[in-house]
CSV table of C-alpha atoms in Angstrom, one decimal:
chain,number,residue,atom,x,y,z
A,1,UNK,CA,0.0,0.0,0.0
A,2,UNK,CA,3.2,2.2,0.3
A,3,UNK,CA,1.8,4.1,3.4
A,4,UNK,CA,-1.6,5.0,1.6
A,5,UNK,CA,-4.8,4.3,3.4
A,6,UNK,CA,-7.7,4.1,1.0
A,7,UNK,CA,-11.1,5.1,2.0
A,8,UNK,CA,-13.5,2.8,3.7
A,9,UNK,CA,-15.9,1.3,1.1
A,10,UNK,CA,-19.2,2.8,1.2
A,11,UNK,CA,-21.0,0.6,-1.5
A,12,UNK,CA,-21.1,-3.0,-2.3
A,13,UNK,CA,-22.1,-2.6,-6.0
A,14,UNK,CA,-20.9,0.4,-8.2
A,15,UNK,CA,-23.3,2.8,-9.7
A,16,UNK,CA,-23.4,2.9,-13.5
A,17,UNK,CA,-22.2,6.6,-13.5
A,18,UNK,CA,-19.1,5.6,-11.3
A,19,UNK,CA,-18.4,2.7,-13.8
A,20,UNK,CA,-18.7,5.3,-16.8
A,21,UNK,CA,-16.2,7.7,-14.8
A,22,UNK,CA,-13.8,4.7,-14.5
A,23,UNK,CA,-13.8,4.1,-18.2
A,24,UNK,CA,-12.9,7.8,-18.7
A,25,UNK,CA,-14.9,8.6,-21.8
A,26,UNK,CA,-12.7,11.7,-22.3
A,27,UNK,CA,-9.8,9.4,-23.2
A,28,UNK,CA,-11.8,7.7,-26.1
A,29,UNK,CA,-11.4,10.5,-28.4
A,30,UNK,CA,-7.7,9.9,-29.4
A,31,UNK,CA,-8.2,6.2,-30.4
A,32,UNK,CA,-11.6,6.9,-32.1
A,33,UNK,CA,-9.7,9.8,-34.0
A,34,UNK,CA,-7.0,7.4,-35.1
A,35,UNK,CA,-9.6,5.0,-36.2
A,36,UNK,CA,-11.2,7.6,-38.3
A,37,UNK,CA,-7.9,8.4,-39.8
A,38,UNK,CA,-7.7,4.7,-40.7
A,39,UNK,CA,-11.2,4.7,-42.2
A,40,UNK,CA,-10.2,7.9,-44.3
A,41,UNK,CA,-6.8,6.5,-45.4
A,42,UNK,CA,-8.3,3.2,-46.7
A,43,UNK,CA,-9.9,4.9,-49.8
A,44,UNK,CA,-12.9,2.7,-49.4
A,45,UNK,CA,-16.4,4.5,-49.8
A,46,UNK,CA,-18.4,4.3,-46.7
A,47,UNK,CA,-21.7,3.5,-48.4
A,48,UNK,CA,-21.9,-0.2,-47.7
A,49,UNK,CA,-19.8,-0.5,-44.6
A,50,UNK,CA,-21.7,1.7,-42.1
A,51,UNK,CA,-22.3,-1.3,-39.8
A,52,UNK,CA,-18.6,-2.2,-39.7
A,53,UNK,CA,-17.8,1.5,-39.2
A,54,UNK,CA,-20.2,1.9,-36.2
A,55,UNK,CA,-18.9,-1.5,-34.7
A,56,UNK,CA,-15.2,-0.4,-35.2
A,57,UNK,CA,-15.8,3.0,-33.5
A,58,UNK,CA,-17.5,1.1,-30.6
A,59,UNK,CA,-14.4,-1.2,-30.4
A,60,UNK,CA,-11.8,1.6,-30.6
A,61,UNK,CA,-13.3,3.9,-27.9
A,62,UNK,CA,-15.6,2.5,-25.3
A,63,UNK,CA,-14.5,-1.1,-25.4
A,64,UNK,CA,-10.8,-1.4,-26.0
A,65,UNK,CA,-9.8,2.2,-24.7
A,66,UNK,CA,-12.5,2.1,-21.9
A,67,UNK,CA,-11.2,-1.3,-20.9
A,68,UNK,CA,-7.5,-0.2,-20.8
A,69,UNK,CA,-8.7,2.7,-18.4
A,70,UNK,CA,-10.4,0.2,-16.0
A,71,UNK,CA,-7.2,-2.0,-16.3
A,72,UNK,CA,-4.9,1.0,-15.5
A,73,UNK,CA,-7.1,2.5,-12.7
A,74,UNK,CA,-7.2,-1.0,-10.9
A,75,UNK,CA,-3.5,-1.5,-11.0
A,76,UNK,CA,-2.8,2.3,-10.2
A,77,UNK,CA,-5.3,2.6,-7.4
A,78,UNK,CA,-2.6,3.4,-4.9
A,79,UNK,CA,-0.9,5.9,-7.2
A,80,UNK,CA,-4.3,7.4,-7.8
A,81,UNK,CA,-4.8,7.7,-4.1
A,82,UNK,CA,-2.0,10.3,-4.0
A,83,UNK,CA,-2.5,12.1,-7.4
A,84,UNK,CA,-6.4,11.6,-7.8
A,85,UNK,CA,-7.9,10.4,-4.8
A,86,UNK,CA,-11.4,11.4,-6.1
A,87,UNK,CA,-11.1,8.7,-8.7
A,88,UNK,CA,-13.8,5.9,-8.4
A,89,UNK,CA,-11.5,3.1,-7.0
A,90,UNK,CA,-9.5,5.0,-4.5
A,91,UNK,CA,-12.6,6.8,-3.2
A,92,UNK,CA,-14.4,3.6,-2.7
A,93,UNK,CA,-17.1,4.3,-5.2
A,94,UNK,CA,-16.0,1.2,-7.1
A,95,UNK,CA,-15.7,-1.1,-4.1
A,96,UNK,CA,-13.7,-4.3,-3.5
A,97,UNK,CA,-12.4,-6.0,-6.6
A,98,UNK,CA,-15.2,-4.6,-8.9
A,99,UNK,CA,-12.5,-2.7,-10.7
A,100,UNK,CA,-10.7,-5.8,-11.7
A,101,UNK,CA,-13.9,-7.5,-12.6
A,102,UNK,CA,-14.9,-4.8,-14.8
A,103,UNK,CA,-11.4,-4.9,-16.6
A,104,UNK,CA,-11.8,-8.6,-17.2
A,105,UNK,CA,-15.4,-8.3,-18.5
A,106,UNK,CA,-14.2,-5.4,-20.9
A,107,UNK,CA,-11.4,-7.7,-22.3
A,108,UNK,CA,-13.9,-10.3,-23.0
A,109,UNK,CA,-16.4,-8.3,-24.7
A,110,UNK,CA,-13.8,-6.5,-26.7
A,111,UNK,CA,-12.4,-9.8,-28.0
A,112,UNK,CA,-15.7,-10.9,-29.0
A,113,UNK,CA,-16.5,-7.8,-31.0
A,114,UNK,CA,-13.0,-7.7,-32.6
A,115,UNK,CA,-13.4,-11.2,-33.9
A,116,UNK,CA,-17.1,-10.7,-35.0
A,117,UNK,CA,-15.9,-7.8,-37.4
A,118,UNK,CA,-13.3,-9.9,-39.3
A,119,UNK,CA,-10.2,-12.1,-38.4
A,120,UNK,CA,-7.7,-9.3,-39.0
A,121,UNK,CA,-9.5,-6.8,-36.6
A,122,UNK,CA,-9.8,-9.8,-34.3
A,123,UNK,CA,-6.0,-10.3,-34.2
A,124,UNK,CA,-5.5,-6.5,-33.7
A,125,UNK,CA,-7.9,-6.5,-30.9
A,126,UNK,CA,-6.0,-9.5,-29.2
A,127,UNK,CA,-2.9,-7.3,-29.5
A,128,UNK,CA,-4.6,-4.1,-28.3
A,129,UNK,CA,-5.9,-5.8,-25.0
A,130,UNK,CA,-2.4,-7.6,-24.4
A,131,UNK,CA,-0.8,-4.2,-24.6
A,132,UNK,CA,-3.4,-2.7,-22.2
A,133,UNK,CA,-2.7,-5.4,-19.7
A,134,UNK,CA,1.1,-5.3,-19.9
A,135,UNK,CA,1.0,-1.5,-19.8
A,136,UNK,CA,-0.5,-1.6,-16.3
A,137,UNK,CA,-0.2,-5.1,-14.7
A,138,UNK,CA,2.6,-6.7,-12.9
A,139,UNK,CA,5.0,-8.2,-13.4
A,140,UNK,CA,5.6,-6.4,-16.7
A,141,UNK,CA,3.9,-3.1,-15.7
A,142,UNK,CA,5.5,-1.3,-18.7
A,143,UNK,CA,4.3,2.0,-17.5
A,144,UNK,CA,6.8,1.8,-14.7
A,145,UNK,CA,9.5,2.3,-17.5
A,146,UNK,CA,9.6,5.8,-18.9
A,147,UNK,CA,11.0,4.6,-22.3
A,148,UNK,CA,8.8,1.5,-22.8
A,149,UNK,CA,5.4,2.6,-21.2
A,150,UNK,CA,4.7,5.5,-23.5
A,151,UNK,CA,5.6,3.4,-26.6
A,152,UNK,CA,3.2,0.8,-25.5
A,153,UNK,CA,0.5,3.2,-25.0
A,154,UNK,CA,1.1,5.2,-28.3
A,155,UNK,CA,1.1,1.8,-30.2
A,156,UNK,CA,-2.2,0.8,-28.7
A,157,UNK,CA,-3.9,4.4,-29.0
A,158,UNK,CA,-2.5,5.5,-32.3
A,159,UNK,CA,-1.1,2.9,-34.4
A,160,UNK,CA,-3.3,-0.1,-33.6
A,161,UNK,CA,-6.5,1.8,-33.8
A,162,UNK,CA,-5.5,3.5,-37.2
A,163,UNK,CA,-4.7,-0.1,-38.5
A,164,UNK,CA,-8.1,-1.3,-37.4
A,165,UNK,CA,-9.8,1.6,-39.0
A,166,UNK,CA,-8.2,0.7,-42.3
A,167,UNK,CA,-8.6,-3.0,-41.8
A,168,UNK,CA,-12.4,-2.8,-41.1
A,169,UNK,CA,-12.9,-0.7,-44.3
A,170,UNK,CA,-10.6,-2.9,-46.6
A,171,UNK,CA,-11.7,-6.1,-45.0
A,172,UNK,CA,-8.2,-7.2,-44.5
A,173,UNK,CA,-4.6,-6.2,-44.3
A,174,UNK,CA,-4.3,-2.4,-45.5
A,175,UNK,CA,-1.8,-1.2,-48.1
A,176,UNK,CA,1.8,-0.9,-47.2
A,177,UNK,CA,1.8,3.0,-47.5
A,178,UNK,CA,-1.0,3.1,-44.9
A,179,UNK,CA,1.0,0.8,-42.6
A,180,UNK,CA,4.2,3.0,-42.9
A,181,UNK,CA,2.4,6.3,-42.0
A,182,UNK,CA,0.4,4.8,-39.1
A,183,UNK,CA,3.6,3.3,-37.7
A,184,UNK,CA,5.3,6.8,-37.9
A,185,UNK,CA,2.6,8.6,-36.2
A,186,UNK,CA,2.4,5.8,-33.6
A,187,UNK,CA,6.1,6.3,-32.8
A,188,UNK,CA,5.6,10.1,-32.8
A,189,UNK,CA,2.8,9.7,-30.2
A,190,UNK,CA,5.4,8.3,-27.7
A,191,UNK,CA,6.1,12.0,-27.2
A,192,UNK,CA,2.6,12.8,-26.4
A,193,UNK,CA,2.5,10.2,-23.8
A,194,UNK,CA,5.6,11.5,-22.3
A,195,UNK,CA,4.0,15.0,-21.9
A,196,UNK,CA,0.9,13.3,-20.3
A,197,UNK,CA,3.2,11.9,-17.6
A,198,UNK,CA,4.0,15.6,-16.4
A,199,UNK,CA,0.5,15.7,-14.5
A,200,UNK,CA,1.6,12.8,-12.2
A,201,UNK,CA,5.3,13.5,-11.4
A,202,UNK,CA,4.6,13.8,-7.6
A,203,UNK,CA,2.7,10.3,-7.4
A,204,UNK,CA,5.2,8.7,-9.7
A,205,UNK,CA,8.2,9.6,-7.6
A,206,UNK,CA,6.4,8.3,-4.4
A,207,UNK,CA,5.2,4.9,-6.2
A,208,UNK,CA,8.6,4.4,-7.9
A,209,UNK,CA,7.1,4.8,-11.5
A,210,UNK,CA,10.1,5.7,-13.6
A,211,UNK,CA,8.6,8.0,-16.0
A,212,UNK,CA,10.8,10.2,-18.1
A,213,UNK,CA,10.0,13.4,-16.2
A,214,UNK,CA,11.2,11.5,-13.1
A,215,UNK,CA,14.3,10.0,-14.4
A,216,UNK,CA,15.6,12.6,-16.9
A,217,UNK,CA,14.1,15.8,-15.2
A,218,UNK,CA,11.3,18.0,-16.5
A,219,UNK,CA,13.2,19.9,-19.3
A,220,UNK,CA,15.2,17.0,-20.7
A,221,UNK,CA,11.9,14.9,-20.8
A,222,UNK,CA,10.2,17.7,-22.7
A,223,UNK,CA,13.1,17.8,-25.1
A,224,UNK,CA,12.9,14.1,-25.8
A,225,UNK,CA,9.0,14.5,-26.3
A,226,UNK,CA,9.5,17.3,-28.8
A,227,UNK,CA,12.1,15.5,-30.7
A,228,UNK,CA,10.1,12.2,-30.7
A,229,UNK,CA,7.1,14.0,-32.1
A,230,UNK,CA,8.7,16.2,-34.7
A,231,UNK,CA,11.0,13.4,-36.5
A,232,UNK,CA,8.2,10.9,-37.5
A,233,UNK,CA,6.1,13.8,-38.8
A,234,UNK,CA,8.9,15.0,-41.0
A,235,UNK,CA,9.4,11.6,-42.5
A,236,UNK,CA,5.6,11.4,-43.1
A,237,UNK,CA,5.8,14.7,-45.0
A,238,UNK,CA,8.7,13.5,-47.0
A,239,UNK,CA,7.0,10.3,-47.8
A,240,UNK,CA,3.8,12.0,-49.0
A,241,UNK,CA,5.7,14.2,-51.2
A,242,UNK,CA,7.6,11.2,-52.7
A,243,UNK,CA,4.3,9.5,-53.3
A,244,UNK,CA,2.9,12.6,-55.1
A,245,UNK,CA,0.7,13.9,-52.3
A,246,UNK,CA,2.2,17.2,-52.4
A,247,UNK,CA,-0.6,19.4,-50.8
A,248,UNK,CA,-1.0,17.2,-47.9
A,249,UNK,CA,2.7,17.1,-47.5
A,250,UNK,CA,2.8,20.8,-47.4
A,251,UNK,CA,0.1,20.9,-44.9
A,252,UNK,CA,1.9,18.5,-42.5
A,253,UNK,CA,5.0,20.6,-42.9
A,254,UNK,CA,3.1,23.6,-41.9
A,255,UNK,CA,1.8,21.9,-38.9
A,256,UNK,CA,5.2,21.1,-37.7
A,257,UNK,CA,6.4,24.4,-38.1
A,258,UNK,CA,3.6,25.8,-36.0
A,259,UNK,CA,4.4,23.0,-33.4
A,260,UNK,CA,8.1,24.1,-33.3
A,261,UNK,CA,6.9,27.7,-32.3
A,262,UNK,CA,4.6,26.2,-29.7
A,263,UNK,CA,7.6,24.0,-28.4
A,264,UNK,CA,9.5,27.1,-27.4
A,265,UNK,CA,6.9,28.0,-24.9
A,266,UNK,CA,6.8,24.3,-23.6
A,267,UNK,CA,10.5,24.2,-23.1
A,268,UNK,CA,10.6,27.5,-21.2
A,269,UNK,CA,8.8,25.8,-18.4
A,270,UNK,CA,7.6,22.2,-18.9
A,271,UNK,CA,5.8,21.5,-15.8
A,272,UNK,CA,3.7,24.6,-16.1
A,273,UNK,CA,3.1,24.4,-20.0
A,274,UNK,CA,2.7,20.9,-20.7
A,275,UNK,CA,-1.2,21.3,-20.5
A,276,UNK,CA,-0.9,24.2,-22.7
A,277,UNK,CA,1.2,22.2,-25.4
A,278,UNK,CA,-1.2,19.3,-25.2
A,279,UNK,CA,-4.1,21.6,-26.1
A,280,UNK,CA,-2.2,23.4,-29.0
A,281,UNK,CA,0.8,21.5,-30.2
A,282,UNK,CA,-0.7,17.9,-29.7
A,283,UNK,CA,-4.0,19.0,-31.5
A,284,UNK,CA,-1.8,20.0,-34.5
A,285,UNK,CA,-0.2,16.8,-34.5
A,286,UNK,CA,-3.6,14.9,-34.5
A,287,UNK,CA,-4.8,17.3,-37.2
A,288,UNK,CA,-1.7,16.4,-39.3
A,289,UNK,CA,-2.7,12.7,-38.8
A,290,UNK,CA,-6.1,13.3,-40.6
A,291,UNK,CA,-4.3,15.4,-43.3
A,292,UNK,CA,-2.0,12.6,-44.1
A,293,UNK,CA,-5.0,10.2,-44.1
A,294,UNK,CA,-6.6,12.2,-46.8
A,295,UNK,CA,-3.4,12.3,-48.7
A,296,UNK,CA,-3.3,8.5,-48.6
A,297,UNK,CA,-6.9,8.3,-49.6
A,298,UNK,CA,-6.2,10.4,-52.7
A,299,UNK,CA,-3.4,8.0,-53.6
A,300,UNK,CA,-5.8,5.0,-53.3
A,301,UNK,CA,-8.2,6.8,-55.5
């Protein structure tokens, strides 16, 4: 327990609203956005695939991402008792082992839905829930490592969900150019995940979670995050230009230039300005993802 005393449980069964809070709907947006990028990049018309699209959005957001939040909150309940004591598990609103039961149930439902869509999506779902468990759960607990943890999270949130969106639409393995771009954006998202770690530095230090802001210091961690985000985007822009998608390539380059200007403010005081950069620079990053997706769609056409 690391000296932390959790509140006495007040309920035997959690309320639906507390379960919903546990699943953190606000976190569903990034994977659903990446899923949409996959759908767009596939070049496949939506006309006859609305059912698959709806199932895929459900899978990417509420199921796999929501389930990953339940897993993370269960295994982070002692850290959250320091950083976010009002969360459903440390506050006692999700009592006993209900958090674990919800995580297991979410895993099972996610796998069923993934395999029901098609075998390629089913295999991607297996990998997604596997990454969710190894990110938070011992003995691996990848999030305790500042280098591996953000990579695991970025692969699941950005790369795998983009892949799933494209695979849902094409009914199988996406084009190699799509795979290259989604892999680059997933690699760059490592930096986004590092910036997210700035909000939990105090709890991470106490709980021996070796995030990059803890082990490198805040400024060096911010430099790593900026470099990690910028380089893959530059490669994407060059690839798009090489493939003939000149206008999307130029827009991605413009996005990078704007991010570079915003990075100067971030680096001046990373602890203070990380939320600002997440609202501005990270937004430009994900808008660039969609631009690249439309560039790929044009190539498919």
